[in-house]
Short mmCIF file of C-alpha atoms and ligand atoms in Angstrom, two decimals:
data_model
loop_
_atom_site.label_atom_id
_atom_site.label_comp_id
_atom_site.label_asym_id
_atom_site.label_seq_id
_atom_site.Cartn_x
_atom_site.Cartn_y
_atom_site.Cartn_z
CA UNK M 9 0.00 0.00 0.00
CA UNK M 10 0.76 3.51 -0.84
CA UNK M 11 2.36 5.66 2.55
CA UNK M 12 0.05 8.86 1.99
CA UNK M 13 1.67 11.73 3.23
CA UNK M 14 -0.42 13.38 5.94
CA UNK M 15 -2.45 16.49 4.97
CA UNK M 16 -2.87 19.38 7.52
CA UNK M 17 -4.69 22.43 5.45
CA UNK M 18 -6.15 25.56 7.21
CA UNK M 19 -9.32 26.91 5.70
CA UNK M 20 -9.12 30.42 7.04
CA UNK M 21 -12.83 31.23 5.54
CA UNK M 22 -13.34 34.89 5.61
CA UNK M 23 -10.43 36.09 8.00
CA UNK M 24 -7.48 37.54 7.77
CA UNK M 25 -6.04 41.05 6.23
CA UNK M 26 -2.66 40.72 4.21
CA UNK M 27 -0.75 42.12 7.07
CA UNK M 28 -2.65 39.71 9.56
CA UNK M 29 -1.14 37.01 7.56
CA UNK M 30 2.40 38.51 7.47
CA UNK M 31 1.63 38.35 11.54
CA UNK M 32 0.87 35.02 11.27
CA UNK M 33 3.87 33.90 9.31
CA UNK M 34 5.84 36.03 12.04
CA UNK M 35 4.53 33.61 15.03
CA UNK M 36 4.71 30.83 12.80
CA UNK M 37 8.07 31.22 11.71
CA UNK M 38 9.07 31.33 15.50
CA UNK M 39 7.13 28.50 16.96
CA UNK M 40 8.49 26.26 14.13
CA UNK M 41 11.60 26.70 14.69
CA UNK M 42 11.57 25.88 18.23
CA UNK M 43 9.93 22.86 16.90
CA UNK M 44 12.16 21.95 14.37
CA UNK M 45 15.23 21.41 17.40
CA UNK M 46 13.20 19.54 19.16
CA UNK M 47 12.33 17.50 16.09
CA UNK M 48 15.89 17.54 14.96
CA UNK M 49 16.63 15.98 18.42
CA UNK M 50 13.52 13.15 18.65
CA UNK M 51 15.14 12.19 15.08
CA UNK M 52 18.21 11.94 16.38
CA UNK M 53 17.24 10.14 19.28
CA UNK M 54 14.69 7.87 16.23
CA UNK M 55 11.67 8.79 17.06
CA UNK M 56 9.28 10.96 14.75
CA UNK M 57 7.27 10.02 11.83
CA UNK M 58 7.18 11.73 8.19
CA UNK M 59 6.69 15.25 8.28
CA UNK M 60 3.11 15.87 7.30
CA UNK M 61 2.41 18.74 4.86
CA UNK M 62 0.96 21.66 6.04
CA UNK M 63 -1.06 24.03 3.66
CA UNK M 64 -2.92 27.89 4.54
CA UNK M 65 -5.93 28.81 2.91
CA UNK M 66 -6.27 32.48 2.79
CA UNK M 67 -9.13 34.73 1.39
CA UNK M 68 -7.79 35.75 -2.22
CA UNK M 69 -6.04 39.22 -1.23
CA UNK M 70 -3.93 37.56 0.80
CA UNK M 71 -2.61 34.93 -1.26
CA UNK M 72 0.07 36.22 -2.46
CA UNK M 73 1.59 37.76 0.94
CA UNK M 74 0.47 34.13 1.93
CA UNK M 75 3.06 32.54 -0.86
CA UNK M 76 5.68 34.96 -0.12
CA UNK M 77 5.95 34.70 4.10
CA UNK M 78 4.86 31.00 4.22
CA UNK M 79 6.60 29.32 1.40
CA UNK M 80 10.24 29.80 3.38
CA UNK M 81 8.28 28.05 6.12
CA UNK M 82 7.81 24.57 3.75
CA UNK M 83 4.02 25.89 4.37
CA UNK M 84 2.02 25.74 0.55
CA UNK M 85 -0.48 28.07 -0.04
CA UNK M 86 -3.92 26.87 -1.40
CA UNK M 87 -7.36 29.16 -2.46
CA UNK M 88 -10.91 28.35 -1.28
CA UNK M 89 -12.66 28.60 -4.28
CA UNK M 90 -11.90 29.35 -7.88
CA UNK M 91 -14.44 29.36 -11.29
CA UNK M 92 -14.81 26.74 -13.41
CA UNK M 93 -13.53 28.49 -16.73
CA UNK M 94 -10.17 29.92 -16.96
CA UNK M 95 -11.29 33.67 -18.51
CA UNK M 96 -14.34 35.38 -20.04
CA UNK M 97 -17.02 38.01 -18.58
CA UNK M 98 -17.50 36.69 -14.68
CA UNK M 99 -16.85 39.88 -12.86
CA UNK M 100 -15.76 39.16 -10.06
CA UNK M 101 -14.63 35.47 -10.08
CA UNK M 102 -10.71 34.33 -9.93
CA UNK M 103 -10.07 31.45 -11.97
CA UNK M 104 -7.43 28.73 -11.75
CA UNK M 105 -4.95 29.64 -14.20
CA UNK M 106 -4.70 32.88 -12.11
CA UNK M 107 -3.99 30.89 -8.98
CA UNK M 108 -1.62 28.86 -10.26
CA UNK M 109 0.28 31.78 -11.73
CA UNK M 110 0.25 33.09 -7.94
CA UNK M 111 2.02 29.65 -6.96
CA UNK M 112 -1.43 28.16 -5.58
CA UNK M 113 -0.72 24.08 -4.63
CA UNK M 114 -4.21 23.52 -3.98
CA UNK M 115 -8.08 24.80 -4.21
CA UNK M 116 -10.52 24.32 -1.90
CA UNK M 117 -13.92 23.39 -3.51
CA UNK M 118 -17.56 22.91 -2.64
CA UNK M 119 -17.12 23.55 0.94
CA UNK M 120 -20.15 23.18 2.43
CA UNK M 121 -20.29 27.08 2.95
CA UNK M 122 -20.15 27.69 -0.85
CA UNK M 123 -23.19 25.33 -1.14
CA UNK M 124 -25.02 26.62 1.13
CA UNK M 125 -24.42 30.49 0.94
CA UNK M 126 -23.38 30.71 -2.76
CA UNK M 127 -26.04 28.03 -4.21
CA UNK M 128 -22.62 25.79 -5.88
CA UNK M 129 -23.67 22.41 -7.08
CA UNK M 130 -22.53 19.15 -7.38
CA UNK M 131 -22.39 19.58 -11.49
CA UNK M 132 -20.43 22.72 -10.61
CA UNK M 133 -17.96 21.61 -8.08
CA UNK M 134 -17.21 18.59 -10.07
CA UNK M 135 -16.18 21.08 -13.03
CA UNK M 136 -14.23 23.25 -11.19
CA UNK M 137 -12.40 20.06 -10.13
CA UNK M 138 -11.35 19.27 -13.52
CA UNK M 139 -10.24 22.98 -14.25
CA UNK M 140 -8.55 22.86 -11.43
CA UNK M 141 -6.16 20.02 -11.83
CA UNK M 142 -5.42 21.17 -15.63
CA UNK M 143 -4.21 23.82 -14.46
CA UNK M 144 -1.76 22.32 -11.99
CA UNK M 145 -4.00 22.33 -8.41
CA UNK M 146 -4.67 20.07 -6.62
CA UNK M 147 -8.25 20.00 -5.57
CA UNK M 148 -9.57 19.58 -2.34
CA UNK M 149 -13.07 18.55 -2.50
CA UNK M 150 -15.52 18.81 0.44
CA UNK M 151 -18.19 16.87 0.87
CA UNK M 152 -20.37 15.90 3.76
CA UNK M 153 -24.01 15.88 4.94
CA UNK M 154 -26.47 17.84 6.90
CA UNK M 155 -27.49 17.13 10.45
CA UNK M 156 -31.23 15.95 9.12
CA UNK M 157 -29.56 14.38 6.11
CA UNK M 158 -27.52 12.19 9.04
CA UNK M 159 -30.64 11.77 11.27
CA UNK M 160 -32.57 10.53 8.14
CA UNK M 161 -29.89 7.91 7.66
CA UNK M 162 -29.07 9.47 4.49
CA UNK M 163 -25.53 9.93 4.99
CA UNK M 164 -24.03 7.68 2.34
CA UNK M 165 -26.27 8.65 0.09
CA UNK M 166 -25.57 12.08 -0.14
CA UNK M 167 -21.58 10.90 -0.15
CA UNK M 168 -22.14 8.78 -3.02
CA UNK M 169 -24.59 11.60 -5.31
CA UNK M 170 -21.40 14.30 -3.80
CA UNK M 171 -18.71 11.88 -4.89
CA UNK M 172 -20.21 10.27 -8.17
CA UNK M 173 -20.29 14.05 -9.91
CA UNK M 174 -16.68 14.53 -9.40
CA UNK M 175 -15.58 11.11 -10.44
CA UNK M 176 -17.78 11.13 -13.00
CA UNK M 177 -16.20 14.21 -14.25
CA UNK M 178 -12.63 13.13 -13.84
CA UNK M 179 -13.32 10.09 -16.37
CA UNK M 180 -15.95 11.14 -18.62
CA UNK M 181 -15.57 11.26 -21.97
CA UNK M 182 -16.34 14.43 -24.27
CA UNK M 183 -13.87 16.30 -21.67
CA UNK M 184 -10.83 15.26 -23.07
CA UNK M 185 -10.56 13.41 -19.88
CA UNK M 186 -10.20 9.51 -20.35
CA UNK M 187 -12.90 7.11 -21.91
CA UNK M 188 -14.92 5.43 -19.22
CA UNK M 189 -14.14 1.82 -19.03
CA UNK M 190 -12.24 -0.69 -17.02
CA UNK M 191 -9.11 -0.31 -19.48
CA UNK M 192 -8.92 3.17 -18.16
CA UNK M 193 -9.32 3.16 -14.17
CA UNK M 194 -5.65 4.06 -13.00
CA UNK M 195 -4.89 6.47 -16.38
CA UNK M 196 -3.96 9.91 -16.24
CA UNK M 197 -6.37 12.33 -17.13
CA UNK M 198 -5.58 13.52 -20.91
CA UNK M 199 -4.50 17.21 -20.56
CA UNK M 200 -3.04 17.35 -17.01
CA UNK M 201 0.31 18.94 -16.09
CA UNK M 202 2.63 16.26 -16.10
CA UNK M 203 3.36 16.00 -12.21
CA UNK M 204 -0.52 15.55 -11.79
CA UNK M 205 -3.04 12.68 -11.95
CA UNK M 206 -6.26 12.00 -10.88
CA UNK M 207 -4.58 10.58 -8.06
CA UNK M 208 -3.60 14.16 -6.74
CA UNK M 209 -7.29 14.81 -5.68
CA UNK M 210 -8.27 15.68 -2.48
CA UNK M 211 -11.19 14.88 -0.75
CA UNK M 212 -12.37 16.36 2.46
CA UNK M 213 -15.16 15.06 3.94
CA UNK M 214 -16.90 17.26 6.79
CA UNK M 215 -20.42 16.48 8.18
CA UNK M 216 -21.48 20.00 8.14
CA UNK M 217 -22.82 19.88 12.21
CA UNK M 218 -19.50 19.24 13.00
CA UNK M 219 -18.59 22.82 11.19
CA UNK M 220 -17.80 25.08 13.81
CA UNK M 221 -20.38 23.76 15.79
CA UNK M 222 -17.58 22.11 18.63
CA UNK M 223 -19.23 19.50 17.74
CA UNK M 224 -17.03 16.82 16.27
CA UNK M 225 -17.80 13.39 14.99
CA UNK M 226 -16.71 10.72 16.15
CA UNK M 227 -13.27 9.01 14.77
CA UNK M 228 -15.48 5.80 13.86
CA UNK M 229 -18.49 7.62 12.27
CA UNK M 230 -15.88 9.44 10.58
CA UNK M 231 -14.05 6.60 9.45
CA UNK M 232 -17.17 5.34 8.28
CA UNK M 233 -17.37 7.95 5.51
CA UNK M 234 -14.12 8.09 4.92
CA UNK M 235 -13.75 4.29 4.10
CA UNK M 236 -16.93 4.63 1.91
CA UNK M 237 -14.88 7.61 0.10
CA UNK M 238 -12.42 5.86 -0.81
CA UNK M 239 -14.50 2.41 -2.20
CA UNK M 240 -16.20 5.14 -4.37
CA UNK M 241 -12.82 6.33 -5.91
CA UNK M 242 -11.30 2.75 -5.89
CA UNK M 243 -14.07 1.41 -8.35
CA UNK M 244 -14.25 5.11 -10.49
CA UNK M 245 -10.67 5.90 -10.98
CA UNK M 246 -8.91 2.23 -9.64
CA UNK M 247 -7.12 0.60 -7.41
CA UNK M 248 -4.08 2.37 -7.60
CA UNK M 249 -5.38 6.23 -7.74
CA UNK M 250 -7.51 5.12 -5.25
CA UNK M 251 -4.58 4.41 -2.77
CA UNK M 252 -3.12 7.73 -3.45
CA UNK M 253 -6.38 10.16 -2.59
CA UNK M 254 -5.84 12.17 -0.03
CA UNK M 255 -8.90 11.77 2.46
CA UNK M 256 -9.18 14.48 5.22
CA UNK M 257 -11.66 14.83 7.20
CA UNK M 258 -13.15 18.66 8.47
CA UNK M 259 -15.19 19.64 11.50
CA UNK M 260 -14.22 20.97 14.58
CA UNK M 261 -11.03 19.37 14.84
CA UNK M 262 -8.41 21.14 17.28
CA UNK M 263 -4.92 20.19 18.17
CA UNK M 264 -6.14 17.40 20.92
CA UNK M 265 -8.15 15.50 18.61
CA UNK M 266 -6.44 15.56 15.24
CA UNK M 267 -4.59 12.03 16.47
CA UNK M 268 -8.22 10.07 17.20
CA UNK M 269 -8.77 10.98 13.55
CA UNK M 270 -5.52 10.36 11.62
CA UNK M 271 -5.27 7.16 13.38
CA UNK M 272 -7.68 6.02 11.16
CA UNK M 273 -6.70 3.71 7.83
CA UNK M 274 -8.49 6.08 5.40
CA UNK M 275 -8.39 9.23 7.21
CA UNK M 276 -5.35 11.23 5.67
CA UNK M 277 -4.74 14.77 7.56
CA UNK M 278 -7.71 17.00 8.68
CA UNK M 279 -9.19 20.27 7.24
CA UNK M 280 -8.84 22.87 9.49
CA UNK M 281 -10.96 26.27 10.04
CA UNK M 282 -10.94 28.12 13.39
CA UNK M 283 -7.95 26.52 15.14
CA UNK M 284 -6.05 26.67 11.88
CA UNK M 285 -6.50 30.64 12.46
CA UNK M 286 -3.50 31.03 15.34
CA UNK M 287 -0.03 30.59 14.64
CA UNK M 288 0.50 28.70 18.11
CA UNK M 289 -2.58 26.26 17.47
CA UNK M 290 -1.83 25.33 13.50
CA UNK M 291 1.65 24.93 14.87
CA UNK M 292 0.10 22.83 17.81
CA UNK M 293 -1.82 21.00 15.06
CA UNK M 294 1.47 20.10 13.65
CA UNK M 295 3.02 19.04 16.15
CA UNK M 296 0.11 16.68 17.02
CA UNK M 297 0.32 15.60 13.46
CA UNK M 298 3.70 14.44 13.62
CA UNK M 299 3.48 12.51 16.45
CA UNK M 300 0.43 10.89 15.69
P1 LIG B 410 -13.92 24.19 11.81
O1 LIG B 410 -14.14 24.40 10.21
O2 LIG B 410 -12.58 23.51 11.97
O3 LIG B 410 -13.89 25.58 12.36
O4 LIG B 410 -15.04 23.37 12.30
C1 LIG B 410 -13.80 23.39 9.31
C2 LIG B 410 -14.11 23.82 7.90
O5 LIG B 410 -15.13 24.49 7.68
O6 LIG B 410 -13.34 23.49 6.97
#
C-alpha cells in the first residue's frame, strides 16, 4: 500500500487582512523553529514520523503575501474557491490559471459554505475540479451531509450523489478526460500537467454539524465515511489512484483531537478552520500531526 503523506490544510474562511497574515507567518516562523530542534533531536534520538504537509488557505487578497511569508516556512499556499472556466465576462470570479500563476498548490472546492451560501452544485464543483487540476492544483473537494440528512440515515447517500459528480467528471468522456471503461481506471487524465493525476485529488469530507459547531464526529463515524470515500474512488478511478487520494476529514477538529482521527486507515490529515486561524494552534496541530 501507498504511505500517503499526511495532509494538515487551514481553511481560514473569511479572516485575515494581508498584514494579519504577514503576523501570522511572524509567530509561525518562530514557533516552528523551536519545533524543528526539538524534532531535529527526537530524530536523532529515532523517534518521529514523516513530516506531514501543512497548507494555509487564505481569502484571495492575501494569497500572495500568503506565498511569499509561508513558502520559506515549507508551508504551501492553497485558495478556497476558484471558477470553473479559466477567462471570459465573470466579474468578479478568480479562476485557476490565475492561482496557479500566484504559486497556488491547492483549491478548496464545494465547501459546504459555498453550497449553502453561494447556491454551488454538485455539477459545478465537479467542473471546477477538472479545471482545477489542468491547471496544476490540486483540488480539495468537500463533501459531507447535513445534520437531518444524518438523522434521516441518508448519509451515504448524499456521499455517493457528492462523490459520483466529481468522479464522474474526472473520467468522462467528451472532456478530453479519459474514456470510461475498465481499461482506463488508473490512467492519467488527458490534458493534465505532467506532475498531476487524478490521483492528486483531495477529498475532504466534513459532516457540516461538526462545522464550527464544537461538535465533532466521532473518529469511527468518521471513518465510516471516509472508508466509503475511498471504495467510491477505488471502483471510479482504480485501485491504484484510489490508494493515493488524499482523504481528510473537516469539523471541529483542534490540536487534541487531530490524532483520534488520523489514526484512522483512510483518514489522511484533517481540514482545518478556526484553530487553523492562530499561529500557536496550527503549529500545535502540527506538532500533534507528527506525532500521531
Ligand atoms: P472548523 O471548520 O474547523 O472551524 O469546524 C472546518 C471547515 O469548515 O473546513
Amino acid at each position: 500500500m501507498t504511505t500517503r503523506r499526511m495532509l494538515i490544510a487551514g481553511n481560514w474562511k473569511m479572516n485575515k487582512t494581508v498584514l494579519e497574515t504577514a503576523a501570522f507567518a511572524a509567530e509561525l516562523a518562530g514557533r516552528l523553529g523551536q519545533e524543528k530542534s526539538a524534532g531535529d533531536r527526537a530524530s536523532a534520538d529515532g523517534q518521529g514520523g514523516s513530516e506531514p504537509e501543512a497548507l494555509i488557505c487564505p481569502p484571495f487578497p492575501a494569497l500572495s503575501e500568503a506565498g511569499r511569508v509561508l513558502a520559506p516556512l515549507g508551508v504551501a499556499v492553497g485558495a478556497q474557491t476558484m471558477h470553473e472556466q479559466d477567462s471570459g465576462a465573470f466579474t468578479g470570479e478568480v479562476s485557476a490559471p490565475m492561482l496557479a500563476e500566484l504559486g497556488c498548490q491547492y483549491v478548496i472546492l464545494g465547501h459546504s459554505e459555498r453550497r449553502q451560501f453561494f447556491a454551488e452544485t454538485d455539477a459545478a464543483v465537479a467542473r471546477k475540479a477538472v479545471a482545477a487540476l489542468r491547471a496544476g492544483l490540486r483540488p480539495i473537494v468537500c463533501v459531507g451531509e447535513t445534520l437531518e440528512e444524518r438523522e434521516a440515515g441518508l448519509t451515504a447517500a448524499v456521499i455517493d450523489r457528492q462523490m459520483g459528480s466529481v468522479l464522474t467528471a474526472l473520467t468522462a468522456p467528451g472532456t478530453g478526460n479519459a474514456p470510461v471503461g475498465d481499461s482506463t481506471k488508473d490512467q492519467p487524465l488527458t490534458g493534465l500537467p505532467a506532475e498531476l493525476s487524478r490521483a492528486e485529488l483531495v477529498i475532504a469530507y466534513e459532516p457540516i454539524w461538526a462545522i464550527g459547531t464544537g461538535r465533532s464526529s466521532s473518529a469511527a463515524d468518521a471513518q465510516e465515511v471516509c472508508g466509503r470515500i475511498r471504495d467510491l474512488t477505488r471502483s471510479e478511478l482504480g485501485a491504484e489512484s484510489a490508494d493515493r487520494v488524499r482523504i481528510l476529514y473537516g469539523g471541529s477538529v483542534k490540536p487534541d483531537n487531530l490524532a483520534t482521527y488520523v489514526a484512522e486507515p483512510d483518514i489522511d490529515g484533517a481540514l482545518v478552520g478556526g484553530a487553523s486561524l492562530s499561529a500557536a494552534s496550527f503549529a500545535a496541530l502540527l506538532t500533534a500531526a507528527r506525532e500521531a
